CSV table of C-alpha atoms in Angstrom, one decimal:
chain,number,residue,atom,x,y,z
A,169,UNK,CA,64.7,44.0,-46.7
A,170,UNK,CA,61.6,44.0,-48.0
A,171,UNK,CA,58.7,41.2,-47.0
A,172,UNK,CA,55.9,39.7,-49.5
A,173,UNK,CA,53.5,37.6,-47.5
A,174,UNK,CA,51.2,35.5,-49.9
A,175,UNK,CA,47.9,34.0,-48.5
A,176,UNK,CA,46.3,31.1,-50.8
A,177,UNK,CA,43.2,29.7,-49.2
A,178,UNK,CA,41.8,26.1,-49.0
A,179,UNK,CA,45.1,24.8,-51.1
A,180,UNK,CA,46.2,21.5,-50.1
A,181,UNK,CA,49.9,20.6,-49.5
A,182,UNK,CA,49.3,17.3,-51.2
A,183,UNK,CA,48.1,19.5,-54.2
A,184,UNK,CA,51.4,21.2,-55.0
A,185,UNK,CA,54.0,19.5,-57.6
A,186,UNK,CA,57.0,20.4,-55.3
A,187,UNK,CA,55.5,18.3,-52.3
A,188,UNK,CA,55.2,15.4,-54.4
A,189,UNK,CA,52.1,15.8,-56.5
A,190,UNK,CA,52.5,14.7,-60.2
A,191,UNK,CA,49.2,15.4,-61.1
A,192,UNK,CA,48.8,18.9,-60.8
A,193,UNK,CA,49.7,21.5,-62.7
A,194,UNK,CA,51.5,23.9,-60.8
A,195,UNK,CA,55.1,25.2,-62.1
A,196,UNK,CA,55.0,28.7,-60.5
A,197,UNK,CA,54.9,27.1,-57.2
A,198,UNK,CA,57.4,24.5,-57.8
A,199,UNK,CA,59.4,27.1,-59.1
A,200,UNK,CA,59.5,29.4,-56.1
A,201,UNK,CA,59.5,26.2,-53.9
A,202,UNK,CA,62.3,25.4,-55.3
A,203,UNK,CA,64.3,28.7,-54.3
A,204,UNK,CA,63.1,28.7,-50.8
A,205,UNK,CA,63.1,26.9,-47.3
A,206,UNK,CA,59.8,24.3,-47.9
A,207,UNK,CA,58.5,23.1,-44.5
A,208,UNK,CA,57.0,19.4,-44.9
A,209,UNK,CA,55.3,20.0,-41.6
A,210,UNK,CA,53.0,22.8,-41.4
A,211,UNK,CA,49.7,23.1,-40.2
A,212,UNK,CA,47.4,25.8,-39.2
A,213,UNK,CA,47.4,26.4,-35.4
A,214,UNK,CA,43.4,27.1,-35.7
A,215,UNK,CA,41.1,27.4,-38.6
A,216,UNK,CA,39.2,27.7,-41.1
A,217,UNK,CA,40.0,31.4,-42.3
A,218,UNK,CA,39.8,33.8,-39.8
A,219,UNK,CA,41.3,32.2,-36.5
A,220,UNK,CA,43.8,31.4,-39.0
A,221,UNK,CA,44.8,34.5,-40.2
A,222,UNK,CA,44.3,36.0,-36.8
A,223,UNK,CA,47.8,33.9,-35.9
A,224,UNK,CA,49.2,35.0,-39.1
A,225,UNK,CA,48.5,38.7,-38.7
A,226,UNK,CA,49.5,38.3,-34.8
A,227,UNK,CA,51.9,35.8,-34.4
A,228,UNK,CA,49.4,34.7,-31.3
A,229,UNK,CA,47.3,31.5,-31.0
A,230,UNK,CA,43.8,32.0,-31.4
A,231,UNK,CA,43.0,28.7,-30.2
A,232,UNK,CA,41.5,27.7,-27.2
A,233,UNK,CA,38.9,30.1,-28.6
A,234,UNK,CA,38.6,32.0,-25.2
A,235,UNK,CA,36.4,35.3,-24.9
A,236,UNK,CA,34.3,34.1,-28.2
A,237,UNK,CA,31.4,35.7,-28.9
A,238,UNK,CA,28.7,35.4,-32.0
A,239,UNK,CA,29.0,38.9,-33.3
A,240,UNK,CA,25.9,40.9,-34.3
A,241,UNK,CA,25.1,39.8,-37.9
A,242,UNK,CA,27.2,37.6,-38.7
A,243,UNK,CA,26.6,34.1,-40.2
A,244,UNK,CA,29.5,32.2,-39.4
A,245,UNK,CA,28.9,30.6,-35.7
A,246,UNK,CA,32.0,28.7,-35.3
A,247,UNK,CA,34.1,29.3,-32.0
A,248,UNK,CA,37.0,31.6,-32.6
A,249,UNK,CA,35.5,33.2,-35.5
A,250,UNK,CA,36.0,37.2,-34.3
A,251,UNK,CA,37.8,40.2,-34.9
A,252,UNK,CA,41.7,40.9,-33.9
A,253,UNK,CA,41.3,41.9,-30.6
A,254,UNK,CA,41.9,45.7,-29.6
A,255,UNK,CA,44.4,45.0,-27.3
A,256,UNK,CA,46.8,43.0,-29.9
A,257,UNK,CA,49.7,44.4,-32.4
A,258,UNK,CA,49.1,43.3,-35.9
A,259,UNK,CA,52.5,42.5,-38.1
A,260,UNK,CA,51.5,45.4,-39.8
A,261,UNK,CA,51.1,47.8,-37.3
A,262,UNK,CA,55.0,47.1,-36.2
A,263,UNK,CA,56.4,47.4,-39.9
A,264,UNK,CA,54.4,50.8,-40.5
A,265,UNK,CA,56.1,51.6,-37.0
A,266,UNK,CA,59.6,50.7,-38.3
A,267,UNK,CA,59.2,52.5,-41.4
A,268,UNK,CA,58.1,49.9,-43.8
A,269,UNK,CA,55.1,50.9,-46.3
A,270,UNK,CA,52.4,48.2,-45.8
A,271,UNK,CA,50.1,47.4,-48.5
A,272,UNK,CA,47.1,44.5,-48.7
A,273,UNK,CA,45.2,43.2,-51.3
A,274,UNK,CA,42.3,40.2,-50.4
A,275,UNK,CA,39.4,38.7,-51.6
A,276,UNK,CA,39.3,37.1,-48.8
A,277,UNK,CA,35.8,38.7,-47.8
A,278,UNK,CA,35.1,37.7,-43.8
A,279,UNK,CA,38.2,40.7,-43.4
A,280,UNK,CA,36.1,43.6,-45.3
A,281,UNK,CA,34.4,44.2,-42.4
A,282,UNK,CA,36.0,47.3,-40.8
A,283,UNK,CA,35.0,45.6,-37.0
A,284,UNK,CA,37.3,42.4,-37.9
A,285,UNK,CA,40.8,44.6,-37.4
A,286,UNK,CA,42.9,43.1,-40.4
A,287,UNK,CA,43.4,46.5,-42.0
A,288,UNK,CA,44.9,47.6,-39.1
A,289,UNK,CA,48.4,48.9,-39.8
A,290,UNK,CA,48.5,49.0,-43.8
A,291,UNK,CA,48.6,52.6,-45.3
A,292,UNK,CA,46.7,51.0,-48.6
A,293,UNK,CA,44.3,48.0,-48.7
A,294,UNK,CA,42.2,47.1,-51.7
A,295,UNK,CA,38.8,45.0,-51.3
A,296,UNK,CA,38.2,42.9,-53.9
A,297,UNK,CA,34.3,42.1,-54.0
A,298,UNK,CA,32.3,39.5,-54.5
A,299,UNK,CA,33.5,36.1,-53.7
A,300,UNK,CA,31.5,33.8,-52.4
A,301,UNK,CA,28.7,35.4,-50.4
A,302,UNK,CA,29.9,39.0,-50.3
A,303,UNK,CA,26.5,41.0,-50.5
A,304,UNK,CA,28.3,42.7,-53.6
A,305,UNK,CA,25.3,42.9,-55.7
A,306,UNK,CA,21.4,41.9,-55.2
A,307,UNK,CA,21.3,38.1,-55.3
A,308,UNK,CA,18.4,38.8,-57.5
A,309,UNK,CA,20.5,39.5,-60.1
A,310,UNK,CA,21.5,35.9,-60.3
A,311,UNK,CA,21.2,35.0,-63.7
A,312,UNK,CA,17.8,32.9,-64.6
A,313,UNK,CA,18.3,29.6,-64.8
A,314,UNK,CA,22.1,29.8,-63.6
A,315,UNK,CA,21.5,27.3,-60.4
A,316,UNK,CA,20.1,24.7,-62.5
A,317,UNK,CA,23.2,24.0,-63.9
A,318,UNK,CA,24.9,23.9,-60.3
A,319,UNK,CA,25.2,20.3,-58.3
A,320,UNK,CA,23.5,21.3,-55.4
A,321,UNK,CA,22.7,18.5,-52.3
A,322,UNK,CA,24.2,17.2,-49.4
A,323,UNK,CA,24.0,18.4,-45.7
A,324,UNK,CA,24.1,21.8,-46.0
A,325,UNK,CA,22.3,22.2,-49.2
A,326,UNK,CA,20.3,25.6,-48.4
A,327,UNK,CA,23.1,26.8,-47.4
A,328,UNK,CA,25.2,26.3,-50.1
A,329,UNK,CA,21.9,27.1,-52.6
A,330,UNK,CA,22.3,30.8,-51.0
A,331,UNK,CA,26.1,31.1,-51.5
A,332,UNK,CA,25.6,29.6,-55.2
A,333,UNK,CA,23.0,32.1,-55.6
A,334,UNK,CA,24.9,35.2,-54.2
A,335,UNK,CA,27.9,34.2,-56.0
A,336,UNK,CA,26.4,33.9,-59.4
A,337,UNK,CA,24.6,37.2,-59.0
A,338,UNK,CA,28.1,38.7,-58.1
A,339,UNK,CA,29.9,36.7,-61.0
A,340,UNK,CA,27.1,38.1,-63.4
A,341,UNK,CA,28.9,39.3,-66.6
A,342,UNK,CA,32.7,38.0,-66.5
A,343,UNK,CA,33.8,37.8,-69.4
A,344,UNK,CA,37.9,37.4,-69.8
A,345,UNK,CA,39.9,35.7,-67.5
A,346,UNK,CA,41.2,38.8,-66.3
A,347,UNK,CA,38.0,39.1,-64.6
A,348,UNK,CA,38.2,36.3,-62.3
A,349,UNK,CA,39.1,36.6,-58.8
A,350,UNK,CA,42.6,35.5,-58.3
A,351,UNK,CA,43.9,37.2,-61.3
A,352,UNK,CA,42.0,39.9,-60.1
A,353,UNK,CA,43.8,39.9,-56.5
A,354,UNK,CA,47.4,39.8,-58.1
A,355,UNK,CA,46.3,41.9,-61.2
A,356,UNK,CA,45.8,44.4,-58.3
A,357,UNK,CA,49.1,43.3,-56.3
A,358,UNK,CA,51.4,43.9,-59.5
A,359,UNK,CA,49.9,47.8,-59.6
A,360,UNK,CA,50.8,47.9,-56.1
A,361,UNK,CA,54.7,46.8,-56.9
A,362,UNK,CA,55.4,49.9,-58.8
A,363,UNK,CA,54.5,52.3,-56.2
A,364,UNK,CA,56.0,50.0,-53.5
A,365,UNK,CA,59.2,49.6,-54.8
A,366,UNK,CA,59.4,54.0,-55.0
A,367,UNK,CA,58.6,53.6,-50.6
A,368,UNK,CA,61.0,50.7,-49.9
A,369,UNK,CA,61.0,49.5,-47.8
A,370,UNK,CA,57.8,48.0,-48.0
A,371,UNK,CA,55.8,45.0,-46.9
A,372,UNK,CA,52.6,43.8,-49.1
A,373,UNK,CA,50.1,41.4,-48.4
A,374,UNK,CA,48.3,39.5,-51.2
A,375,UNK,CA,45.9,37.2,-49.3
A,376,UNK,CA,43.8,35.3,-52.4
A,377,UNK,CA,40.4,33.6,-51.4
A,378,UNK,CA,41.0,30.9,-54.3
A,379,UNK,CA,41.5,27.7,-54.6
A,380,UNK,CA,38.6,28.2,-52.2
A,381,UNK,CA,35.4,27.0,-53.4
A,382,UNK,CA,33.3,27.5,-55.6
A,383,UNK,CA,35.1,26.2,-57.9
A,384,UNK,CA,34.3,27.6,-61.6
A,385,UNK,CA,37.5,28.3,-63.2
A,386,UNK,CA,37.4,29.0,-67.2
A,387,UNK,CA,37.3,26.2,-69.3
A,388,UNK,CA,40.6,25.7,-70.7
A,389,UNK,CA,41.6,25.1,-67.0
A,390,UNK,CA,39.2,22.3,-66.5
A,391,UNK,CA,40.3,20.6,-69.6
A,392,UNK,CA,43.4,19.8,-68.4
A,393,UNK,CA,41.8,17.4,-65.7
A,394,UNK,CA,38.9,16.5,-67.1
A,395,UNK,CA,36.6,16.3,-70.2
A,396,UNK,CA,33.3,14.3,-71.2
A,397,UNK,CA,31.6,15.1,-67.7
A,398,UNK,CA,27.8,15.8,-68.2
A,399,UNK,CA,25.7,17.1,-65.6
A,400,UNK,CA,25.5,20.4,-63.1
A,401,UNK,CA,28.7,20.9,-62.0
A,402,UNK,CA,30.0,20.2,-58.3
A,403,UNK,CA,31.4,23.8,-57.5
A,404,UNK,CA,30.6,23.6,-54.1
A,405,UNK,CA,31.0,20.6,-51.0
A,406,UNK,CA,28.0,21.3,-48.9
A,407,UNK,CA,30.3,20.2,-46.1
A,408,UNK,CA,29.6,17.3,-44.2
A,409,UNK,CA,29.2,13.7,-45.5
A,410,UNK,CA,30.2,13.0,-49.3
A,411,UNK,CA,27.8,10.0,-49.5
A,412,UNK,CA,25.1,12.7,-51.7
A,413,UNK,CA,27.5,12.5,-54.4
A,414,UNK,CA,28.1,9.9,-56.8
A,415,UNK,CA,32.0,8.9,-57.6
A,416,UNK,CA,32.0,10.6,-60.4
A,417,UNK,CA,30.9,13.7,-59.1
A,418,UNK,CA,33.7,13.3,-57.0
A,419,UNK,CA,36.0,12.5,-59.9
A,420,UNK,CA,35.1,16.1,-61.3
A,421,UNK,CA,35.1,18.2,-58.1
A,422,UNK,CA,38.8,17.2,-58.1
A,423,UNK,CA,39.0,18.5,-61.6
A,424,UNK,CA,37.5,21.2,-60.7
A,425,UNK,CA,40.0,22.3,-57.8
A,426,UNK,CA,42.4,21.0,-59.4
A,427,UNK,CA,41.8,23.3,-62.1
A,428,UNK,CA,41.5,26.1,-59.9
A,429,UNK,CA,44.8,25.4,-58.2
A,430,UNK,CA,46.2,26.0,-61.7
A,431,UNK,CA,44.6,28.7,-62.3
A,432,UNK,CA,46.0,30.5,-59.1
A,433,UNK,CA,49.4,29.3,-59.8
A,434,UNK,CA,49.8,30.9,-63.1
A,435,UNK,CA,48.7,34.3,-61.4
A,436,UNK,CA,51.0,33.9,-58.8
A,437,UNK,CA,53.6,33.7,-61.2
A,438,UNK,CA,52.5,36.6,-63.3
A,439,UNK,CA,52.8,38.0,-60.1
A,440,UNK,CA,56.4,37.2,-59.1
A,441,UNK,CA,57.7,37.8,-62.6
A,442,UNK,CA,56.3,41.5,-61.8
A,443,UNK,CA,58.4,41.9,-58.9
A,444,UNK,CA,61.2,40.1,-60.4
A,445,UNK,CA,61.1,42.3,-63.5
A,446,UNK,CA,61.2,45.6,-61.3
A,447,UNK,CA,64.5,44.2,-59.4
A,448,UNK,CA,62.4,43.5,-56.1
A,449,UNK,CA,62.8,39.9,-55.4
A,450,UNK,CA,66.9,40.4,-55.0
A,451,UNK,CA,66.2,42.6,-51.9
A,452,UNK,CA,62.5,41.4,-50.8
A,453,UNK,CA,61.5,38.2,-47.9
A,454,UNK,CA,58.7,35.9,-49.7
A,455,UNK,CA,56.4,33.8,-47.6
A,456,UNK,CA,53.8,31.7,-49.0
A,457,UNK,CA,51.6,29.2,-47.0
A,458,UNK,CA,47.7,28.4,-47.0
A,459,UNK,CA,45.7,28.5,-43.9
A,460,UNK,CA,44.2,24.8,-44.1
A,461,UNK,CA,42.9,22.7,-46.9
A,462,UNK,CA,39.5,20.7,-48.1
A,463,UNK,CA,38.3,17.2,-48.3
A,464,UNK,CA,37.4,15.5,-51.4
A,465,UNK,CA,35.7,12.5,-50.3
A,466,UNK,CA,38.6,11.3,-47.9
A,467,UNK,CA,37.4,9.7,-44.7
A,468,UNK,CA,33.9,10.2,-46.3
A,469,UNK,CA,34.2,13.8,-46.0
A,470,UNK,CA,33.4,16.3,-48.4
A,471,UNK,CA,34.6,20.3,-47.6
A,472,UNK,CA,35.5,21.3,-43.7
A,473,UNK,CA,34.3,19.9,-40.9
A,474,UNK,CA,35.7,20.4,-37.1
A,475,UNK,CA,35.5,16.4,-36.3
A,476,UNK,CA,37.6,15.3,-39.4
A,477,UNK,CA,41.0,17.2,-38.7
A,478,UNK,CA,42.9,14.5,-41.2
A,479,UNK,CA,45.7,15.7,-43.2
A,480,UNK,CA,43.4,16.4,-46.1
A,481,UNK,CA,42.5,19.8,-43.5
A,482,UNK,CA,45.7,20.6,-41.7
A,483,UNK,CA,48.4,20.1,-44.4
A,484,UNK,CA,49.7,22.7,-45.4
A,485,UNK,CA,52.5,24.1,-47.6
A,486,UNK,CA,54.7,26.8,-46.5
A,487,UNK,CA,57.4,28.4,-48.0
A,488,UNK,CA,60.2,30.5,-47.2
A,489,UNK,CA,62.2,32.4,-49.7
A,490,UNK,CA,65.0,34.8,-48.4
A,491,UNK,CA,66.0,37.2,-50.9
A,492,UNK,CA,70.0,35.9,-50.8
A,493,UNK,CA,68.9,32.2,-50.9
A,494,UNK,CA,69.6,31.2,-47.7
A,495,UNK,CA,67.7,27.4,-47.3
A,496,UNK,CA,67.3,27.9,-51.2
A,497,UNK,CA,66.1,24.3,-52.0
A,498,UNK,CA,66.2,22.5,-48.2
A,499,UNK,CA,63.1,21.1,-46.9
A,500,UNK,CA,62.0,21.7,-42.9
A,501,UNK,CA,60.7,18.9,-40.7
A,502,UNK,CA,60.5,21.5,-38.2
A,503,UNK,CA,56.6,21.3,-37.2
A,504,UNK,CA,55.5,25.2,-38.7
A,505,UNK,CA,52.2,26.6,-38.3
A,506,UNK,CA,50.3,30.1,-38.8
A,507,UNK,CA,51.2,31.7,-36.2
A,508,UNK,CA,55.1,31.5,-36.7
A,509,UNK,CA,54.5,34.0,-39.9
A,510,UNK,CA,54.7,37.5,-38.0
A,511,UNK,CA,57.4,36.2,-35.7
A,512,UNK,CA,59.7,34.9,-38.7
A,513,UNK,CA,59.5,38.0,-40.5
A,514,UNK,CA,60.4,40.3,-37.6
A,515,UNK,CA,63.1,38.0,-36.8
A,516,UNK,CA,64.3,38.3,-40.8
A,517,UNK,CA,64.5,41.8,-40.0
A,518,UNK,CA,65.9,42.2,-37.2
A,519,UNK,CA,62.6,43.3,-35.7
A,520,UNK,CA,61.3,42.2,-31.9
A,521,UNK,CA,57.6,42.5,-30.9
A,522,UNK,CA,56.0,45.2,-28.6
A,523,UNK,CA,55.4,42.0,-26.4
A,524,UNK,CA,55.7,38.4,-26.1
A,525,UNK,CA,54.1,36.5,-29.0
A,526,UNK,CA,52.9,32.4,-29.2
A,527,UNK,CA,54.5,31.5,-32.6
A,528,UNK,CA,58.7,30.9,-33.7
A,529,UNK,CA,61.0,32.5,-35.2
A,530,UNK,CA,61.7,30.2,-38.0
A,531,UNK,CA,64.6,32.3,-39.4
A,532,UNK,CA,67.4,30.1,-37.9
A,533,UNK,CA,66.0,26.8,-40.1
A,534,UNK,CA,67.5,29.1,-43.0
A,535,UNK,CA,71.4,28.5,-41.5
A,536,UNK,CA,70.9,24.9,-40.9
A,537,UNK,CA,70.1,25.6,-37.1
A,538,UNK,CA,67.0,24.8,-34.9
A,539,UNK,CA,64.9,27.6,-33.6
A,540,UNK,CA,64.9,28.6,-29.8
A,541,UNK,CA,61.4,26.5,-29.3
A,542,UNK,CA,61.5,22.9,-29.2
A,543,UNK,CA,57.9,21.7,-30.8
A,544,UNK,CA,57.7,18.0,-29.6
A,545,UNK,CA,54.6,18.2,-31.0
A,546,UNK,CA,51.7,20.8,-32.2
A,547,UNK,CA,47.5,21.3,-31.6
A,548,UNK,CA,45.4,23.1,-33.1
A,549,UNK,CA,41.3,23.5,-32.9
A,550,UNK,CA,38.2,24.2,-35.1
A,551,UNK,CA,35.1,25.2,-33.7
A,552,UNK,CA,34.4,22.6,-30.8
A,553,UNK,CA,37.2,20.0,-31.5
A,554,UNK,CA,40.6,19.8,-31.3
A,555,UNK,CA,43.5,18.1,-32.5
A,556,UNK,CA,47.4,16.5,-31.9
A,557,UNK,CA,50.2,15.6,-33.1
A,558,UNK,CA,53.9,14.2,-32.4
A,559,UNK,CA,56.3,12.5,-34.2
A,560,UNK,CA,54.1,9.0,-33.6
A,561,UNK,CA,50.3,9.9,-33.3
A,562,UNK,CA,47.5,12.0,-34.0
A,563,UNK,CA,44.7,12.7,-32.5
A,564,UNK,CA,41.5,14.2,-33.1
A,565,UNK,CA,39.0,15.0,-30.1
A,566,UNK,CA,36.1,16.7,-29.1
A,567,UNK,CA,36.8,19.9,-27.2
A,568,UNK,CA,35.8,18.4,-24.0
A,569,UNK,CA,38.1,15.1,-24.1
A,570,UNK,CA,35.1,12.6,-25.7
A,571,UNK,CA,35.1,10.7,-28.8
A,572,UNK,CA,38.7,10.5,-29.0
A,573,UNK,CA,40.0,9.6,-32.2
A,574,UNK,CA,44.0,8.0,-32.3
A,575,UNK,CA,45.9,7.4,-35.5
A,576,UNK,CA,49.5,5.4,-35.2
A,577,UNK,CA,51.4,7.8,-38.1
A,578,UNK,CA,54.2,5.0,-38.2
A,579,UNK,CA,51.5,2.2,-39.3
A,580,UNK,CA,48.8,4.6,-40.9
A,581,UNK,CA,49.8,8.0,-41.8
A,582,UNK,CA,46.9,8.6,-43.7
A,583,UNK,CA,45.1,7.9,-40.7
A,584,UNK,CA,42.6,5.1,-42.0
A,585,UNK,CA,42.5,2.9,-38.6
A,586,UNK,CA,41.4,4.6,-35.4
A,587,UNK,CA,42.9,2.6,-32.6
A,588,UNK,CA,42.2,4.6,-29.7
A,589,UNK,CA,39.7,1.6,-28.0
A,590,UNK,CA,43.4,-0.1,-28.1
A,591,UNK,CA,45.3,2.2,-26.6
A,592,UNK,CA,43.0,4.7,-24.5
A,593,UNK,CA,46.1,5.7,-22.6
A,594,UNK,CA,48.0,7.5,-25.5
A,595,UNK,CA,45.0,9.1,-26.2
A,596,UNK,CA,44.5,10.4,-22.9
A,597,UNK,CA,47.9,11.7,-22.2
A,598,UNK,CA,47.9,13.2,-25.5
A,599,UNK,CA,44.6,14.9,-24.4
A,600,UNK,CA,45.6,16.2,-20.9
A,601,UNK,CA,49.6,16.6,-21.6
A,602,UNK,CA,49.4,18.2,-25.7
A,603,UNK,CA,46.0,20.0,-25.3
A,604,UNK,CA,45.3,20.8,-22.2
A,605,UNK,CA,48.4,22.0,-21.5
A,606,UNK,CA,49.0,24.0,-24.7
A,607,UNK,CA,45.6,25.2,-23.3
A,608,UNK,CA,46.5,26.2,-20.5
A,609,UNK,CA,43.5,24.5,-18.7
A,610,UNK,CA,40.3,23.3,-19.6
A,611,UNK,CA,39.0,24.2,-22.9
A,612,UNK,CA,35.9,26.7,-23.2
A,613,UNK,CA,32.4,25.7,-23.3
A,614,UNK,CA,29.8,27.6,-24.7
């Protein structure tokens, strides 16, 4: 059997037609949601994008974040952000080992560094450049007067000015849709089938950077969710507090992603009809999942912040599609999160890991039957908070136990109401019994 593993980054599970959006244009997703095992409770065991593909890659947890270190020139402080560490087996290195021909395509640039560890294992990867602030080309090059017609503010306006400004000098020049960066990534993946399909069994990994912002999709995407806006455009959150931007700023950022999210779908399909075309998908394992979302102006958030781990962050969707539609059209409550990927597809295969791993085998969900770990509940971290969940609350805490934050799911699942000065004790024994103990002790300090 072969194994495609798709990556979409920043897409919201709320965002997807199949998990009950009607707003949204996304049939491709539907479609393939429809033929597959959809879990309707998965979230990322760490994020934003590295720690979280770290688990994915892995099948470990990279949270608690122990052993972190800033690495030499690198702009992203957050805790956890660092390379696959030398010592662990990547889900690629065990397929080449078994036999399986590993391919990668990404855009996903924080991995193009050869240091980080994710090509580790694939006998092809293709790079593609220039999303976001890739040094792809002299950010001189932006084009004059380009920024002006970007909505720039917020809390972390420099720092989104100097993205803006990389990512227009990279951008300089498109001119079809063709040359946009997700139809790029699965332009790239569908070249990849043909040779693939000659060296089955194979596995291929098509991790795409979009819906991830900025968000500047062409035109005819934006129509469909929005028209008569004037103004520079919000392609970018500045993350922090969304009071900097008027509501309907807001209104069109939504379009904007929303547009994007389209976008990405009809790829992805373009994509699967490929591999459908060339007689793959009869005999080939397809996972799809994102490895957290964005905020829109929930909670007063705008983009991805470590204190504001609300469902608008850690929902996810995740899909699995076995090739003789097993679970075809069942959805999971089973909690699910990033680090189950590498353990579900060796376990479809028949496949154990070199050593122990953190993450599930999700494989029995397929025959109606519950894996071998119970998962009374789930945590997760970013940067220097963390987060938990059971079937009745969730909590969101810094790393250190303080400004505990406690959300009854039965009263409030969108979480609206903090009521953790009510009941302090739930929070606390979610603190020490969830986090600690999935922690294994006291979480790092830095």
């Amino acid at each position: 059997m072969n194994v495609i593993l798709i990556i979409l980054d920043s897409l919201r599970r709320d965002h997807v037609g199949d998990y009950g959006n009607r707003w949204i244009l996304t049939p491709n997703l539907d479609a393939l949601s429809a033929g597959s095992l959809r879990f309707d409770r998965a979230y990322p065991e760490s994020l934003p994008s590295i720690p979280a593909r770290r688990a994915i890659h892995t099948g470990l947890r990279t949270w608690p974040f122990r052993g972190w270190h800033r690495a030499s020139r690198q702009d992203v402080g957050l805790y956890g952000w660092q390379p696959v560490p030398e010592d662990q087996t990547t889900l690629a290195e065990i397929l080449h080992g078994a036999g399986y021909a590993t391919l990668f395509v990404t855009d996903t640039l924080h991995q193009f560094r050869p240091g980080y560890n994710f090509h580790r294992g694939f006998d092809v990867f293709h790079f593609v450049r220039g999303q976001e602030r890739d040094f792809y080309r002299p950010a001189s090059l932006c084009p004059k007067g380009a920024l002006e017609g970007v909505l720039l503010g917020g809390p972390q306006r420099e720092h989104a000015t100097r993205i803006m400004r990389q990512y227009l000098a990279n951008t300089r020049g498109r001119r079809r849709e063709e040359d946009w960066f997700a139809p790029r990534v699965f332009l790239k993946a569908m070249e990849f089938l043909r040779p693939a399909r000659e060296a089955q069994p194979f596995f291929l990994l098509v991790d795409a950077y979009d819906p991830h912002e900025p968000w500047d999709p062409p035109d005819h995407y934006v129509r469909l969710y929005d028209e008569g806006y004037r103004g520079p455009e919000p392609q970018i959150a500045s993350s922090g507090d969304s009071g900097w931007l008027e509501e309907r700023q807001l209104e069109r950022m939504r379009a904007l992603y929303a547009a994007e999210v389209t976008m990405v779908d009809r790829w992805l399909g373009n994509f699967l009809d490929r591999a459908e075309e060339l007689g793959l998908l009869e005999s080939t394992l397809v996972l799809l999942l994102a490895d957290h979302g964005h905020a829109f102006g929930e909670h007063g958030i705008a983009g991805k912040v470590p204190s504001a781990l609300y469902p608008e962050l850690l929902d996810i969707p995740f899909l699995l599609r076995h090739p003789e539609g097993r679970g075809a059209g069942r959805s999971a409550a089973y909690p699910a999160s990033t680090h189950d990927v590498a353990p579900t597809i060796l376990g479809a295969l028949g496949l154990e890991p070199p050593s122990p791993v953190d993450g599930a085998d999700l494989t029995p969900l397929l025959e109606g039957r519950e894996p071998d770990r119970e998962r009374p509940h789930l945590t997760a971290g970013y940067h220097d908070h963390a987060w938990a969940r059971d079937e009745d609350y969730a909590l969101i805490v810094r790393s250190d136990g303080s400004e505990p934050r406690l959300f009854d799911l039965r009263e409030d699942p969108e979480q609206r109401r903090d009521v953790a000065s009510e009941r302090p004790e739930v929070a606390r024994r979610m603190f020490e019994e969830y986090i600690l103990a999935d922690a294994s002790g006291p979480l790092p300090e830095y």
